[in-house]
């Protein structure tokens, strides 16, 4: 992906890196979760752009720089990006970053060039434990659901798939995750929403309120005028 190397800063945890940047498209989250026994459970999650079916970054982009590929992934065309950063603010996962040098937004491309050549994403190829897997979404969901049932049978009662349900939030995620705890434990939103849709609702409420206030003012004016005429 021709990204420059970033030297991670010491943050007091094993997490690598601390957050997404214009040079870091994937990071490994590290969480120490207290157990009832007093011990700590180590939870690891390899986090990346979700390539949402209903992508906030794509909806917010005013220039068409962000587009959906034939594979269902979401990419950014730097030649069309105007650097407005609307996509940065619209991503509920904090994935999209801004490159100050180029003045454009950056994020994971799902290795679009590799997929076109039948190679698959580099992260999935490099993963030594197969925890990152690439394939047809329905096949991966079926496989992951079986794994969830196995984990629950082993005592991991909170095991769940995050973003696998296409009828769930954001229309489903094309990069979904098997978690051992609540999403918020991994610093993920439990029910992610698109900020711009909240803005529309708030705007409609504001317009409705303005109409009520305007109507009230009109009635008050008419009542005042009527009283003045009677006098």
CSV table of C-alpha atoms in Angstrom, one decimal:
chain,number,residue,atom,x,y,z
A,1,UNK,CA,0.0,0.0,0.0
A,2,UNK,CA,3.1,2.2,-0.1
A,3,UNK,CA,2.4,3.7,3.3
A,4,UNK,CA,5.1,5.2,5.3
A,5,UNK,CA,6.2,3.6,8.6
A,6,UNK,CA,5.0,5.2,11.8
A,7,UNK,CA,6.9,4.6,15.0
A,8,UNK,CA,4.3,3.8,17.7
A,9,UNK,CA,4.3,5.8,20.8
A,10,UNK,CA,4.3,4.1,24.2
A,11,UNK,CA,0.7,4.4,25.5
A,12,UNK,CA,0.9,2.0,28.5
A,13,UNK,CA,-0.7,-0.9,26.6
A,14,UNK,CA,0.1,-3.5,24.0
A,15,UNK,CA,-2.1,-1.7,21.5
A,16,UNK,CA,-0.5,-1.0,18.1
A,17,UNK,CA,-1.1,1.7,17.0
A,18,UNK,CA,-3.0,4.1,19.3
A,19,UNK,CA,-5.4,5.3,16.6
A,20,UNK,CA,-6.1,5.4,12.8
A,21,UNK,CA,-4.0,7.9,10.8
A,22,UNK,CA,-3.4,8.7,7.2
A,23,UNK,CA,-0.5,6.2,7.4
A,24,UNK,CA,-2.1,3.5,9.7
A,25,UNK,CA,-5.1,1.8,8.1
A,26,UNK,CA,-5.2,-1.1,10.5
A,27,UNK,CA,-4.5,-1.3,14.2
A,28,UNK,CA,-4.7,-4.0,16.8
A,29,UNK,CA,-6.8,-3.0,19.8
A,30,UNK,CA,-5.7,-4.3,23.2
A,31,UNK,CA,-8.1,-4.4,26.1
A,32,UNK,CA,-7.6,-5.6,29.7
A,33,UNK,CA,-11.0,-6.6,31.0
A,34,UNK,CA,-11.4,-7.3,34.7
A,35,UNK,CA,-12.9,-10.7,35.5
A,36,UNK,CA,-15.1,-11.6,38.5
A,37,UNK,CA,-12.2,-13.6,39.9
A,38,UNK,CA,-10.0,-10.5,40.0
A,39,UNK,CA,-7.9,-11.6,37.1
A,40,UNK,CA,-7.7,-9.7,33.8
A,41,UNK,CA,-8.8,-11.0,30.4
A,42,UNK,CA,-6.7,-9.9,27.5
A,43,UNK,CA,-8.9,-9.1,24.5
A,44,UNK,CA,-7.3,-8.4,21.1
A,45,UNK,CA,-9.1,-7.1,18.0
A,46,UNK,CA,-7.5,-6.3,14.6
A,47,UNK,CA,-9.6,-3.2,13.6
A,48,UNK,CA,-9.9,-1.6,10.2
A,49,UNK,CA,-12.3,0.3,7.9
A,50,UNK,CA,-15.7,-1.5,7.9
A,51,UNK,CA,-16.6,-0.7,4.3
A,52,UNK,CA,-20.2,-0.2,5.5
A,53,UNK,CA,-23.2,-1.0,3.3
A,54,UNK,CA,-24.5,2.4,4.3
A,55,UNK,CA,-21.3,4.3,4.5
A,56,UNK,CA,-21.4,7.7,6.3
A,57,UNK,CA,-18.2,8.9,4.5
A,58,UNK,CA,-19.7,8.1,1.1
A,59,UNK,CA,-23.0,9.9,1.9
A,60,UNK,CA,-21.2,13.0,3.2
A,61,UNK,CA,-18.8,13.4,0.3
A,62,UNK,CA,-19.8,16.4,-1.8
A,63,UNK,CA,-17.5,15.7,-4.8
A,64,UNK,CA,-18.1,12.0,-5.5
A,65,UNK,CA,-14.5,11.2,-4.5
A,66,UNK,CA,-15.7,8.4,-2.3
A,67,UNK,CA,-17.3,5.6,-4.3
A,68,UNK,CA,-18.4,2.0,-3.9
A,69,UNK,CA,-16.5,-0.6,-6.0
A,70,UNK,CA,-18.0,-3.6,-7.7
A,71,UNK,CA,-16.8,-5.7,-4.8
A,72,UNK,CA,-18.9,-3.7,-2.3
A,73,UNK,CA,-16.0,-2.0,-0.7
A,74,UNK,CA,-15.7,1.8,-0.3
A,75,UNK,CA,-12.7,3.7,-1.7
A,76,UNK,CA,-11.5,7.3,-2.0
A,77,UNK,CA,-10.2,8.8,-5.3
A,78,UNK,CA,-7.6,11.3,-4.2
A,79,UNK,CA,-7.8,13.1,-7.6
A,80,UNK,CA,-11.4,14.1,-6.8
A,81,UNK,CA,-11.1,14.7,-3.1
A,82,UNK,CA,-11.3,18.4,-2.2
A,83,UNK,CA,-10.1,18.1,1.4
A,84,UNK,CA,-13.4,19.2,3.0
A,85,UNK,CA,-13.0,16.5,5.7
A,86,UNK,CA,-16.8,15.8,5.8
A,87,UNK,CA,-16.0,12.1,5.6
A,88,UNK,CA,-13.7,12.3,8.6
A,89,UNK,CA,-16.5,13.7,10.7
A,90,UNK,CA,-19.1,11.4,9.3
A,91,UNK,CA,-17.4,8.0,10.0
A,92,UNK,CA,-18.9,6.6,13.3
A,93,UNK,CA,-15.8,4.5,13.7
A,94,UNK,CA,-13.1,7.2,13.4
A,95,UNK,CA,-11.5,5.4,10.6
A,96,UNK,CA,-11.1,8.1,7.9
A,97,UNK,CA,-8.0,10.3,8.4
A,98,UNK,CA,-6.7,13.4,6.7
A,99,UNK,CA,-3.3,13.7,5.1
A,100,UNK,CA,-2.0,17.3,5.6
A,101,UNK,CA,0.6,16.9,3.0
A,102,UNK,CA,-1.7,15.9,0.1
A,103,UNK,CA,-4.8,17.6,1.4
A,104,UNK,CA,-6.9,14.5,0.9
A,105,UNK,CA,-8.7,11.9,3.0
A,106,UNK,CA,-7.2,8.5,3.5
A,107,UNK,CA,-8.4,5.1,4.7
A,108,UNK,CA,-8.1,1.3,4.0
A,109,UNK,CA,-8.7,0.5,0.4
A,110,UNK,CA,-9.4,-3.2,1.0
A,111,UNK,CA,-6.4,-3.8,-1.3
A,112,UNK,CA,-8.6,-3.0,-4.3
A,113,UNK,CA,-5.7,-3.6,-6.7
A,114,UNK,CA,-4.9,-7.0,-5.2
A,115,UNK,CA,-8.5,-8.1,-5.3
A,116,UNK,CA,-8.7,-7.2,-9.0
A,117,UNK,CA,-5.7,-9.5,-9.6
A,118,UNK,CA,-7.1,-12.4,-7.5
A,119,UNK,CA,-4.6,-12.0,-4.6
A,120,UNK,CA,-6.9,-10.9,-1.8
A,121,UNK,CA,-6.1,-8.3,0.9
A,122,UNK,CA,-2.5,-8.2,2.1
A,123,UNK,CA,-3.6,-8.3,5.8
A,124,UNK,CA,-5.5,-11.6,5.3
A,125,UNK,CA,-2.5,-13.1,3.4
A,126,UNK,CA,-0.1,-12.0,6.1
A,127,UNK,CA,-2.1,-13.1,9.1
A,128,UNK,CA,-0.4,-16.2,10.6
A,129,UNK,CA,-3.4,-17.4,12.6
A,130,UNK,CA,-6.1,-16.9,10.0
A,131,UNK,CA,-8.0,-14.6,12.4
A,132,UNK,CA,-8.3,-12.3,9.4
A,133,UNK,CA,-10.2,-14.0,6.6
A,134,UNK,CA,-11.3,-13.0,3.1
A,135,UNK,CA,-14.0,-14.5,1.0
A,136,UNK,CA,-17.6,-14.4,0.0
A,137,UNK,CA,-19.5,-12.6,2.8
A,138,UNK,CA,-22.3,-15.1,3.2
A,139,UNK,CA,-19.8,-17.9,3.6
A,140,UNK,CA,-17.8,-16.0,6.2
A,141,UNK,CA,-20.9,-15.1,8.2
A,142,UNK,CA,-22.0,-18.8,8.3
A,143,UNK,CA,-18.5,-19.9,9.4
A,144,UNK,CA,-18.3,-17.1,12.0
A,145,UNK,CA,-21.8,-17.9,13.4
A,146,UNK,CA,-20.7,-21.5,14.0
A,147,UNK,CA,-17.6,-20.2,15.8
A,148,UNK,CA,-19.7,-18.0,18.0
A,149,UNK,CA,-21.8,-21.0,19.1
A,150,UNK,CA,-18.6,-22.9,19.9
A,151,UNK,CA,-17.3,-20.0,22.0
A,152,UNK,CA,-20.6,-19.7,23.9
A,153,UNK,CA,-20.3,-23.4,24.7
A,154,UNK,CA,-16.9,-22.8,26.1
A,155,UNK,CA,-18.3,-20.2,28.5
A,156,UNK,CA,-17.8,-17.0,26.5
A,157,UNK,CA,-21.5,-15.9,26.9
A,158,UNK,CA,-20.9,-12.5,25.4
A,159,UNK,CA,-19.4,-13.8,22.1
A,160,UNK,CA,-21.1,-12.1,19.2
A,161,UNK,CA,-20.7,-11.0,15.6
A,162,UNK,CA,-20.3,-7.3,15.1
A,163,UNK,CA,-21.8,-5.9,11.9
A,164,UNK,CA,-22.6,-9.3,10.2
A,165,UNK,CA,-26.4,-8.8,10.1
A,166,UNK,CA,-27.3,-7.1,6.8
A,167,UNK,CA,-30.5,-5.9,8.4
A,168,UNK,CA,-28.7,-4.4,11.4
A,169,UNK,CA,-26.9,-1.1,11.8
A,170,UNK,CA,-25.5,0.6,8.7
A,171,UNK,CA,-27.0,-2.1,6.5
A,172,UNK,CA,-24.3,-4.5,7.6
A,173,UNK,CA,-20.5,-4.2,7.5
A,174,UNK,CA,-18.4,-5.8,4.7
A,175,UNK,CA,-15.6,-6.1,7.3
A,176,UNK,CA,-17.3,-7.7,10.3
A,177,UNK,CA,-15.9,-9.0,13.6
A,178,UNK,CA,-16.2,-11.8,16.1
A,179,UNK,CA,-16.1,-10.3,19.6
A,180,UNK,CA,-15.8,-11.9,23.0
A,181,UNK,CA,-17.4,-9.0,24.8
A,182,UNK,CA,-19.7,-6.0,24.2
A,183,UNK,CA,-18.6,-3.7,21.4
A,184,UNK,CA,-18.0,-0.8,23.7
A,185,UNK,CA,-15.4,-2.9,25.5
A,186,UNK,CA,-13.3,-2.7,22.3
A,187,UNK,CA,-14.0,1.1,21.9
A,188,UNK,CA,-16.6,0.4,19.3
A,189,UNK,CA,-20.1,2.0,19.2
A,190,UNK,CA,-22.8,-0.5,20.4
A,191,UNK,CA,-25.3,1.0,17.9
A,192,UNK,CA,-23.4,3.1,15.4
A,193,UNK,CA,-25.4,5.8,13.5
A,194,UNK,CA,-24.6,8.1,10.7
A,195,UNK,CA,-24.2,11.7,12.1
A,196,UNK,CA,-25.7,13.4,9.0
A,197,UNK,CA,-28.9,11.5,9.4
A,198,UNK,CA,-29.2,12.8,13.0
A,199,UNK,CA,-28.6,16.3,11.6
A,200,UNK,CA,-31.6,15.8,9.3
A,201,UNK,CA,-33.8,14.8,12.2
A,202,UNK,CA,-32.6,17.7,14.3
A,203,UNK,CA,-33.1,20.1,11.4
A,204,UNK,CA,-36.7,18.9,10.9
A,205,UNK,CA,-37.3,19.4,14.6
A,206,UNK,CA,-35.9,22.9,14.5
A,207,UNK,CA,-38.1,23.8,11.5
A,208,UNK,CA,-41.1,22.4,13.3
A,209,UNK,CA,-40.3,24.4,16.4
A,210,UNK,CA,-39.8,27.5,14.3
A,211,UNK,CA,-43.2,27.0,12.7
A,212,UNK,CA,-44.9,26.6,16.1
A,213,UNK,CA,-43.1,29.7,17.4
A,214,UNK,CA,-44.0,31.6,14.3
A,215,UNK,CA,-47.7,30.5,14.5
A,216,UNK,CA,-47.8,31.5,18.2
A,217,UNK,CA,-46.3,34.9,17.4
A,218,UNK,CA,-48.8,35.4,14.6
A,219,UNK,CA,-51.8,34.6,16.9
A,220,UNK,CA,-50.4,36.8,19.6
A,221,UNK,CA,-50.1,39.7,17.1
A,222,UNK,CA,-53.6,39.2,15.8
A,223,UNK,CA,-54.9,39.1,19.4
A,224,UNK,CA,-53.0,42.3,20.2
A,225,UNK,CA,-54.3,44.0,17.0
A,226,UNK,CA,-57.9,42.9,17.8
A,227,UNK,CA,-57.6,44.4,21.2
A,228,UNK,CA,-56.3,47.7,19.9
A,229,UNK,CA,-59.1,48.0,17.4
A,230,UNK,CA,-61.8,47.4,20.1
A,231,UNK,CA,-60.3,50.1,22.2
